[in-house]
Amino acid sequence: MSRTVAVIGGGITGVTTAYALAKRGVDVTLIERHRYAAMETSYANGGQLSASHAEVWNHKATILNALKWMARRDAPLLLHPWPSWHKLSWFAEFLAAMPDYERNTIATARMAIAARAHLFAWAEQENIDFDHRRAGILHVYRDRRGFERAAGVSRLLAQAGLERRAVTPAEMRAIEPALHGNFYGGYYTDSDSTGDIHKFTSGLADACARLGVVCRYGAQVTALAREHGQVRVSVGEDSSVFDAVVICAGTASRAMAAMLGDHVNVYPVKGYSITVQLDDDASRAAAPSVSLLDDATKLVSSRLGEDRLRVAGTAEFNGVNDDIRADRIRPLLQWVQQCFPEVNTRKVIPWAGLRPMLPAMLPKVGPGKAPGVYYNTGHGHLGWTLAAATAEMAAEALLNS
């Protein structure tokens, strides 16, 4: 067993990895460039713990939508046309993974189901309040074509052991009475749930510290190198040697992997969210209690506690760019106004984050080429859903090597 391990990255994947290792008695140092845990992509995501959203994107429908929407600045999936080597290489690998669409969707759903037990148990053991709500997730479809395609996805999810049932418009409104609009039908997964990723990650980071994890915040990793069977981690002018390192660095994982001789082709896919403050009784009554995924707009919503509604989504391929654009936030506001017209949107907090996405849409979990190098990264839009399972997988891979 490795004696000392550096976990690089203090988001959901890094903190869960540090926790899984510390629970096994490993001497862990968690290194995070921000002053606190969960300050980037793990800060304000859609909130869904959604095995029902495990379908990978390597499908012809994704390609067709991307081409159709290229001229729309407010498109759910926005592909900026100017090329870069990183973008071109990523899309080449994305297309190459299309024959594995079904297999990878099933594998992702199985990981998502496995993650639930770990995450719920950790929250209970460490007494973490993260606004967890077990009300299921309702996928809504505005036309027959989308609904029928979803039936095929449901069959794949069933192979992974996930039950997702079709519901009529009347049943949809019984599940979520606050929902307005015309819909063809939906699919409901009562085993899915929601919660605040930032609250959970921050609480688990505190638990890591109680277990003896050395948490180095405000520490930017500048270099990684193999050295006499160990790994040297440089932070500014300082450096330390560890028996092993686990890269959980989100979109920075690609550059760090290259330092260690590995190809981890993570691309930063930007997503946006808004947090609507439900400050009055009318808004709290008019906001949804059940988490939603609207297939036409590619938006999700989650109720976080009584006084917050999180709406998130869209995918923007524009390199490392975390600007919050008004034209990308506007569709999220309009969705709230259309679907929940009595919710007051006077007080809204916008946010943008970069999802670390690999071309095959599966995270890289396990060893790199060199001894002592491990990865738990590239979860894309499912980091919150998968992290507890992949943390366990990474810890087992490290200890059993």
PDB file of N, CA and C in Angstrom, residues 144-211:
ATOM      1  N   ARG A 144     -43.799  13.880 -29.733  1.00  0.00           N
ATOM      2  CA  ARG A 144     -43.786  12.420 -29.777  1.00  0.00           C
ATOM      3  C   ARG A 144     -42.400  11.873 -30.106  1.00  0.00           C
ATOM      4  N   ARG A 145     -41.694  12.557 -30.988  1.00  0.00           N
ATOM      5  CA  ARG A 145     -40.382  12.065 -31.411  1.00  0.00           C
ATOM      6  C   ARG A 145     -39.419  11.962 -30.229  1.00  0.00           C
ATOM      7  N   GLY A 146     -39.364  13.015 -29.418  1.00  0.00           N
ATOM      8  CA  GLY A 146     -38.481  12.977 -28.261  1.00  0.00           C
ATOM      9  C   GLY A 146     -38.899  11.923 -27.261  1.00  0.00           C
ATOM     10  N   PHE A 147     -40.204  11.792 -27.056  1.00  0.00           N
ATOM     11  CA  PHE A 147     -40.716  10.807 -26.107  1.00  0.00           C
ATOM     12  C   PHE A 147     -40.381   9.386 -26.551  1.00  0.00           C
ATOM     13  N   GLU A 148     -40.541   9.106 -27.842  1.00  0.00           N
ATOM     14  CA  GLU A 148     -40.276   7.753 -28.336  1.00  0.00           C
ATOM     15  C   GLU A 148     -38.782   7.433 -28.318  1.00  0.00           C
ATOM     16  N   ARG A 149     -37.944   8.436 -28.594  1.00  0.00           N
ATOM     17  CA  ARG A 149     -36.505   8.201 -28.473  1.00  0.00           C
ATOM     18  C   ARG A 149     -36.142   7.890 -27.024  1.00  0.00           C
ATOM     19  N   ALA A 150     -36.796   8.563 -26.092  1.00  0.00           N
ATOM     20  CA  ALA A 150     -36.529   8.320 -24.673  1.00  0.00           C
ATOM     21  C   ALA A 150     -36.889   6.897 -24.262  1.00  0.00           C
ATOM     22  N   ALA A 151     -37.843   6.291 -24.964  1.00  0.00           N
ATOM     23  CA  ALA A 151     -38.199   4.907 -24.662  1.00  0.00           C
ATOM     24  C   ALA A 151     -37.015   3.977 -24.899  1.00  0.00           C
ATOM     25  N   GLY A 152     -36.256   4.258 -25.967  1.00  0.00           N
ATOM     26  CA  GLY A 152     -35.060   3.466 -26.222  1.00  0.00           C
ATOM     27  C   GLY A 152     -34.000   3.663 -25.153  1.00  0.00           C
ATOM     28  N   VAL A 153     -33.859   4.890 -24.677  1.00  0.00           N
ATOM     29  CA  VAL A 153     -32.910   5.158 -23.593  1.00  0.00           C
ATOM     30  C   VAL A 153     -33.337   4.419 -22.338  1.00  0.00           C
ATOM     31  N   SER A 154     -34.626   4.403 -22.061  1.00  0.00           N
ATOM     32  CA  SER A 154     -35.129   3.712 -20.875  1.00  0.00           C
ATOM     33  C   SER A 154     -34.814   2.222 -20.917  1.00  0.00           C
ATOM     34  N   ARG A 155     -34.841   1.645 -22.103  1.00  0.00           N
ATOM     35  CA  ARG A 155     -34.505   0.220 -22.221  1.00  0.00           C
ATOM     36  C   ARG A 155     -33.035  -0.015 -21.872  1.00  0.00           C
ATOM     37  N   LEU A 156     -32.159   0.913 -22.266  1.00  0.00           N
ATOM     38  CA  LEU A 156     -30.756   0.791 -21.897  1.00  0.00           C
ATOM     39  C   LEU A 156     -30.575   0.949 -20.390  1.00  0.00           C
ATOM     40  N   LEU A 157     -31.263   1.913 -19.806  1.00  0.00           N
ATOM     41  CA  LEU A 157     -31.162   2.118 -18.364  1.00  0.00           C
ATOM     42  C   LEU A 157     -31.667   0.901 -17.609  1.00  0.00           C
ATOM     43  N   ALA A 158     -32.691   0.251 -18.143  1.00  0.00           N
ATOM     44  CA  ALA A 158     -33.225  -0.959 -17.501  1.00  0.00           C
ATOM     45  C   ALA A 158     -32.179  -2.068 -17.473  1.00  0.00           C
ATOM     46  N   GLN A 159     -31.360  -2.149 -18.524  1.00  0.00           N
ATOM     47  CA  GLN A 159     -30.283  -3.142 -18.539  1.00  0.00           C
ATOM     48  C   GLN A 159     -29.262  -2.891 -17.431  1.00  0.00           C
ATOM     49  N   ALA A 160     -29.167  -1.636 -17.007  1.00  0.00           N
ATOM     50  CA  ALA A 160     -28.256  -1.288 -15.916  1.00  0.00           C
ATOM     51  C   ALA A 160     -28.899  -1.476 -14.552  1.00  0.00           C
ATOM     52  N   GLY A 161     -30.196  -1.782 -14.529  1.00  0.00           N
ATOM     53  CA  GLY A 161     -30.889  -1.984 -13.266  1.00  0.00           C
ATOM     54  C   GLY A 161     -31.677  -0.786 -12.789  1.00  0.00           C
ATOM     55  N   LEU A 162     -31.923   0.197 -13.673  1.00  0.00           N
ATOM     56  CA  LEU A 162     -32.658   1.400 -13.288  1.00  0.00           C
ATOM     57  C   LEU A 162     -34.072   1.343 -13.839  1.00  0.00           C
ATOM     58  N   GLU A 163     -35.034   1.559 -12.966  1.00  0.00           N
ATOM     59  CA  GLU A 163     -36.432   1.603 -13.383  1.00  0.00           C
ATOM     60  C   GLU A 163     -36.831   3.048 -13.651  1.00  0.00           C
ATOM     61  N   ARG A 164     -37.278   3.323 -14.868  1.00  0.00           N
ATOM     62  CA  ARG A 164     -37.771   4.649 -15.256  1.00  0.00           C
ATOM     63  C   ARG A 164     -39.066   4.429 -16.015  1.00  0.00           C
ATOM     64  N   ARG A 165     -40.174   4.940 -15.490  1.00  0.00           N
ATOM     65  CA  ARG A 165     -41.473   4.612 -16.068  1.00  0.00           C
ATOM     66  C   ARG A 165     -42.053   5.773 -16.875  1.00  0.00           C
ATOM     67  N   ALA A 166     -42.752   5.420 -17.950  1.00  0.00           N
ATOM     68  CA  ALA A 166     -43.421   6.414 -18.777  1.00  0.00           C
ATOM     69  C   ALA A 166     -44.637   6.945 -18.035  1.00  0.00           C
ATOM     70  N   VAL A 167     -44.896   8.251 -18.208  1.00  0.00           N
ATOM     71  CA  VAL A 167     -46.063   8.874 -17.573  1.00  0.00           C
ATOM     72  C   VAL A 167     -46.773   9.768 -18.585  1.00  0.00           C
ATOM     73  N   THR A 168     -48.073   9.849 -18.441  1.00  0.00           N
ATOM     74  CA  THR A 168     -48.895  10.694 -19.302  1.00  0.00           C
ATOM     75  C   THR A 168     -48.827  12.142 -18.820  1.00  0.00           C
ATOM     76  N   PRO A 169     -49.301  13.104 -19.645  1.00  0.00           N
ATOM     77  CA  PRO A 169     -49.350  14.486 -19.168  1.00  0.00           C
ATOM     78  C   PRO A 169     -50.131  14.652 -17.864  1.00  0.00           C
ATOM     79  N   ALA A 170     -51.230  13.897 -17.712  1.00  0.00           N
ATOM     80  CA  ALA A 170     -51.997  13.974 -16.471  1.00  0.00           C
ATOM     81  C   ALA A 170     -51.187  13.455 -15.288  1.00  0.00           C
ATOM     82  N   GLU A 171     -50.476  12.358 -15.509  1.00  0.00           N
ATOM     83  CA  GLU A 171     -49.629  11.808 -14.439  1.00  0.00           C
ATOM     84  C   GLU A 171     -48.474  12.752 -14.124  1.00  0.00           C
ATOM     85  N   MET A 172     -47.940  13.423 -15.148  1.00  0.00           N
ATOM     86  CA  MET A 172     -46.872  14.392 -14.924  1.00  0.00           C
ATOM     87  C   MET A 172     -47.329  15.494 -13.981  1.00  0.00           C
ATOM     88  N   ARG A 173     -48.536  15.983 -14.194  1.00  0.00           N
ATOM     89  CA  ARG A 173     -49.036  17.075 -13.353  1.00  0.00           C
ATOM     90  C   ARG A 173     -49.414  16.595 -11.960  1.00  0.00           C
ATOM     91  N   ALA A 174     -49.729  15.313 -11.830  1.00  0.00           N
ATOM     92  CA  ALA A 174     -49.944  14.754 -10.500  1.00  0.00           C
ATOM     93  C   ALA A 174     -48.622  14.664  -9.740  1.00  0.00           C
ATOM     94  N   ILE A 175     -47.550  14.339 -10.469  1.00  0.00           N
ATOM     95  CA  ILE A 175     -46.220  14.270  -9.854  1.00  0.00           C
ATOM     96  C   ILE A 175     -45.726  15.664  -9.501  1.00  0.00           C
ATOM     97  N   GLU A 176     -45.913  16.624 -10.435  1.00  0.00           N
ATOM     98  CA  GLU A 176     -45.475  18.009 -10.192  1.00  0.00           C
ATOM     99  C   GLU A 176     -46.598  18.966 -10.601  1.00  0.00           C
ATOM    100  N   PRO A 177     -47.491  19.282  -9.660  1.00  0.00           N
ATOM    101  CA  PRO A 177     -48.644  20.132  -9.986  1.00  0.00           C
ATOM    102  C   PRO A 177     -48.283  21.551 -10.409  1.00  0.00           C
ATOM    103  N   ALA A 178     -47.091  22.020 -10.052  1.00  0.00           N
ATOM    104  CA  ALA A 178     -46.730  23.406 -10.374  1.00  0.00           C
ATOM    105  C   ALA A 178     -46.350  23.600 -11.836  1.00  0.00           C
ATOM    106  N   LEU A 179     -46.124  22.528 -12.567  1.00  0.00           N
ATOM    107  CA  LEU A 179     -45.618  22.618 -13.938  1.00  0.00           C
ATOM    108  C   LEU A 179     -46.686  23.137 -14.905  1.00  0.00           C
ATOM    109  N   HIS A 180     -46.330  24.165 -15.684  1.00  0.00           N
ATOM    110  CA  HIS A 180     -47.200  24.709 -16.730  1.00  0.00           C
ATOM    111  C   HIS A 180     -46.634  24.352 -18.108  1.00  0.00           C
ATOM    112  N   GLY A 181     -47.506  24.276 -19.114  1.00  0.00           N
ATOM    113  CA  GLY A 181     -47.070  24.046 -20.483  1.00  0.00           C
ATOM    114  C   GLY A 181     -47.720  22.826 -21.096  1.00  0.00           C
ATOM    115  N   ASN A 182     -47.529  22.680 -22.398  1.00  0.00           N
ATOM    116  CA  ASN A 182     -48.068  21.542 -23.135  1.00  0.00           C
ATOM    117  C   ASN A 182     -46.976  20.519 -23.379  1.00  0.00           C
ATOM    118  N   PHE A 183     -47.215  19.280 -22.933  1.00  0.00           N
ATOM    119  CA  PHE A 183     -46.219  18.225 -23.050  1.00  0.00           C
ATOM    120  C   PHE A 183     -46.866  16.973 -23.628  1.00  0.00           C
ATOM    121  N   TYR A 184     -46.069  16.229 -24.392  1.00  0.00           N
ATOM    122  CA  TYR A 184     -46.562  14.985 -24.977  1.00  0.00           C
ATOM    123  C   TYR A 184     -46.587  13.875 -23.941  1.00  0.00           C
ATOM    124  N   GLY A 185     -45.578  13.851 -23.085  1.00  0.00           N
ATOM    125  CA  GLY A 185     -45.459  12.807 -22.068  1.00  0.00           C
ATOM    126  C   GLY A 185     -44.164  12.957 -21.314  1.00  0.00           C
ATOM    127  N   GLY A 186     -43.878  12.008 -20.450  1.00  0.00           N
ATOM    128  CA  GLY A 186     -42.668  12.087 -19.663  1.00  0.00           C
ATOM    129  C   GLY A 186     -42.199  10.733 -19.174  1.00  0.00           C
ATOM    130  N   TYR A 187     -41.079  10.742 -18.480  1.00  0.00           N
ATOM    131  CA  TYR A 187     -40.539   9.555 -17.821  1.00  0.00           C
ATOM    132  C   TYR A 187     -40.143   9.957 -16.404  1.00  0.00           C
ATOM    133  N   TYR A 188     -40.518   9.125 -15.452  1.00  0.00           N
ATOM    134  CA  TYR A 188     -40.285   9.448 -14.053  1.00  0.00           C
ATOM    135  C   TYR A 188     -39.419   8.375 -13.402  1.00  0.00           C
ATOM    136  N   THR A 189     -38.369   8.829 -12.693  1.00  0.00           N
ATOM    137  CA  THR A 189     -37.462   7.928 -11.978  1.00  0.00           C
ATOM    138  C   THR A 189     -37.538   8.277 -10.504  1.00  0.00           C
ATOM    139  N   ASP A 190     -38.311   7.496  -9.741  1.00  0.00           N
ATOM    140  CA  ASP A 190     -38.528   7.862  -8.341  1.00  0.00           C
ATOM    141  C   ASP A 190     -37.318   7.594  -7.465  1.00  0.00           C
ATOM    142  N   SER A 191     -36.341   6.810  -7.947  1.00  0.00           N
ATOM    143  CA  SER A 191     -35.150   6.513  -7.144  1.00  0.00           C
ATOM    144  C   SER A 191     -34.082   7.602  -7.245  1.00  0.00           C
ATOM    145  N   ASP A 192     -34.213   8.521  -8.185  1.00  0.00           N
ATOM    146  CA  ASP A 192     -33.262   9.638  -8.292  1.00  0.00           C
ATOM    147  C   ASP A 192     -33.570  10.693  -7.231  1.00  0.00           C
ATOM    148  N   SER A 193     -32.607  11.578  -7.011  1.00  0.00           N
ATOM    149  CA  SER A 193     -32.789  12.601  -5.983  1.00  0.00           C
ATOM    150  C   SER A 193     -31.973  13.836  -6.340  1.00  0.00           C
ATOM    151  N   THR A 194     -31.996  14.820  -5.447  1.00  0.00           N
ATOM    152  CA  THR A 194     -31.276  16.074  -5.687  1.00  0.00           C
ATOM    153  C   THR A 194     -30.616  16.547  -4.402  1.00  0.00           C
ATOM    154  N   GLY A 195     -29.659  17.466  -4.561  1.00  0.00           N
ATOM    155  CA  GLY A 195     -29.001  18.051  -3.400  1.00  0.00           C
ATOM    156  C   GLY A 195     -27.994  19.096  -3.834  1.00  0.00           C
ATOM    157  N   ASP A 196     -27.531  19.858  -2.862  1.00  0.00           N
ATOM    158  CA  ASP A 196     -26.595  20.953  -3.107  1.00  0.00           C
ATOM    159  C   ASP A 196     -25.165  20.403  -3.102  1.00  0.00           C
ATOM    160  N   ILE A 197     -24.541  20.365  -4.271  1.00  0.00           N
ATOM    161  CA  ILE A 197     -23.198  19.808  -4.414  1.00  0.00           C
ATOM    162  C   ILE A 197     -22.175  20.585  -3.596  1.00  0.00           C
ATOM    163  N   HIS A 198     -22.323  21.905  -3.518  1.00  0.00           N
ATOM    164  CA  HIS A 198     -21.363  22.717  -2.781  1.00  0.00           C
ATOM    165  C   HIS A 198     -21.446  22.432  -1.286  1.00  0.00           C
ATOM    166  N   LYS A 199     -22.656  22.340  -0.764  1.00  0.00           N
ATOM    167  CA  LYS A 199     -22.812  22.027   0.653  1.00  0.00           C
ATOM    168  C   LYS A 199     -22.239  20.648   0.977  1.00  0.00           C
ATOM    169  N   PHE A 200     -22.531  19.673   0.130  1.00  0.00           N
ATOM    170  CA  PHE A 200     -22.034  18.314   0.390  1.00  0.00           C
ATOM    171  C   PHE A 200     -20.512  18.276   0.338  1.00  0.00           C
ATOM    172  N   THR A 201     -19.932  18.844  -0.712  1.00  0.00           N
ATOM    173  CA  THR A 201     -18.481  18.779  -0.878  1.00  0.00           C
ATOM    174  C   THR A 201     -17.763  19.514   0.253  1.00  0.00           C
ATOM    175  N   SER A 202     -18.282  20.663   0.631  1.00  0.00           N
ATOM    176  CA  SER A 202     -17.682  21.410   1.736  1.00  0.00           C
ATOM    177  C   SER A 202     -17.768  20.612   3.032  1.00  0.00           C
ATOM    178  N   GLY A 203     -18.921  19.981   3.279  1.00  0.00           N
ATOM    179  CA  GLY A 203     -19.076  19.173   4.483  1.00  0.00           C
ATOM    180  C   GLY A 203     -18.159  17.965   4.489  1.00  0.00           C
ATOM    181  N   LEU A 204     -17.987  17.332   3.333  1.00  0.00           N
ATOM    182  CA  LEU A 204     -17.115  16.161   3.270  1.00  0.00           C
ATOM    183  C   LEU A 204     -15.649  16.577   3.381  1.00  0.00           C
ATOM    184  N   ALA A 205     -15.307  17.758   2.874  1.00  0.00           N
ATOM    185  CA  ALA A 205     -13.940  18.264   3.043  1.00  0.00           C
ATOM    186  C   ALA A 205     -13.627  18.470   4.525  1.00  0.00           C
ATOM    187  N   ASP A 206     -14.600  18.972   5.284  1.00  0.00           N
ATOM    188  CA  ASP A 206     -14.411  19.102   6.730  1.00  0.00           C
ATOM    189  C   ASP A 206     -14.215  17.728   7.373  1.00  0.00           C
ATOM    190  N   ALA A 207     -14.972  16.739   6.885  1.00  0.00           N
ATOM    191  CA  ALA A 207     -14.818  15.377   7.405  1.00  0.00           C
ATOM    192  C   ALA A 207     -13.429  14.827   7.082  1.00  0.00           C
ATOM    193  N   CYS A 208     -12.925  15.151   5.891  1.00  0.00           N
ATOM    194  CA  CYS A 208     -11.562  14.725   5.526  1.00  0.00           C
ATOM    195  C   CYS A 208     -10.545  15.273   6.520  1.00  0.00           C
ATOM    196  N   ALA A 209     -10.685  16.538   6.866  1.00  0.00           N
ATOM    197  CA  ALA A 209      -9.757  17.153   7.821  1.00  0.00           C
ATOM    198  C   ALA A 209      -9.834  16.455   9.176  1.00  0.00           C
ATOM    199  N   ARG A 210     -11.040  16.080   9.598  1.00  0.00           N
ATOM    200  CA  ARG A 210     -11.189  15.364  10.874  1.00  0.00           C
ATOM    201  C   ARG A 210     -10.524  13.998  10.827  1.00  0.00           C
ATOM    202  N   LEU A 211     -10.475  13.409   9.628  1.00  0.00           N
ATOM    203  CA  LEU A 211      -9.829  12.097   9.468  1.00  0.00           C
ATOM    204  C   LEU A 211      -8.311  12.203   9.321  1.00  0.00           C
TER     205      LEU A 211
END
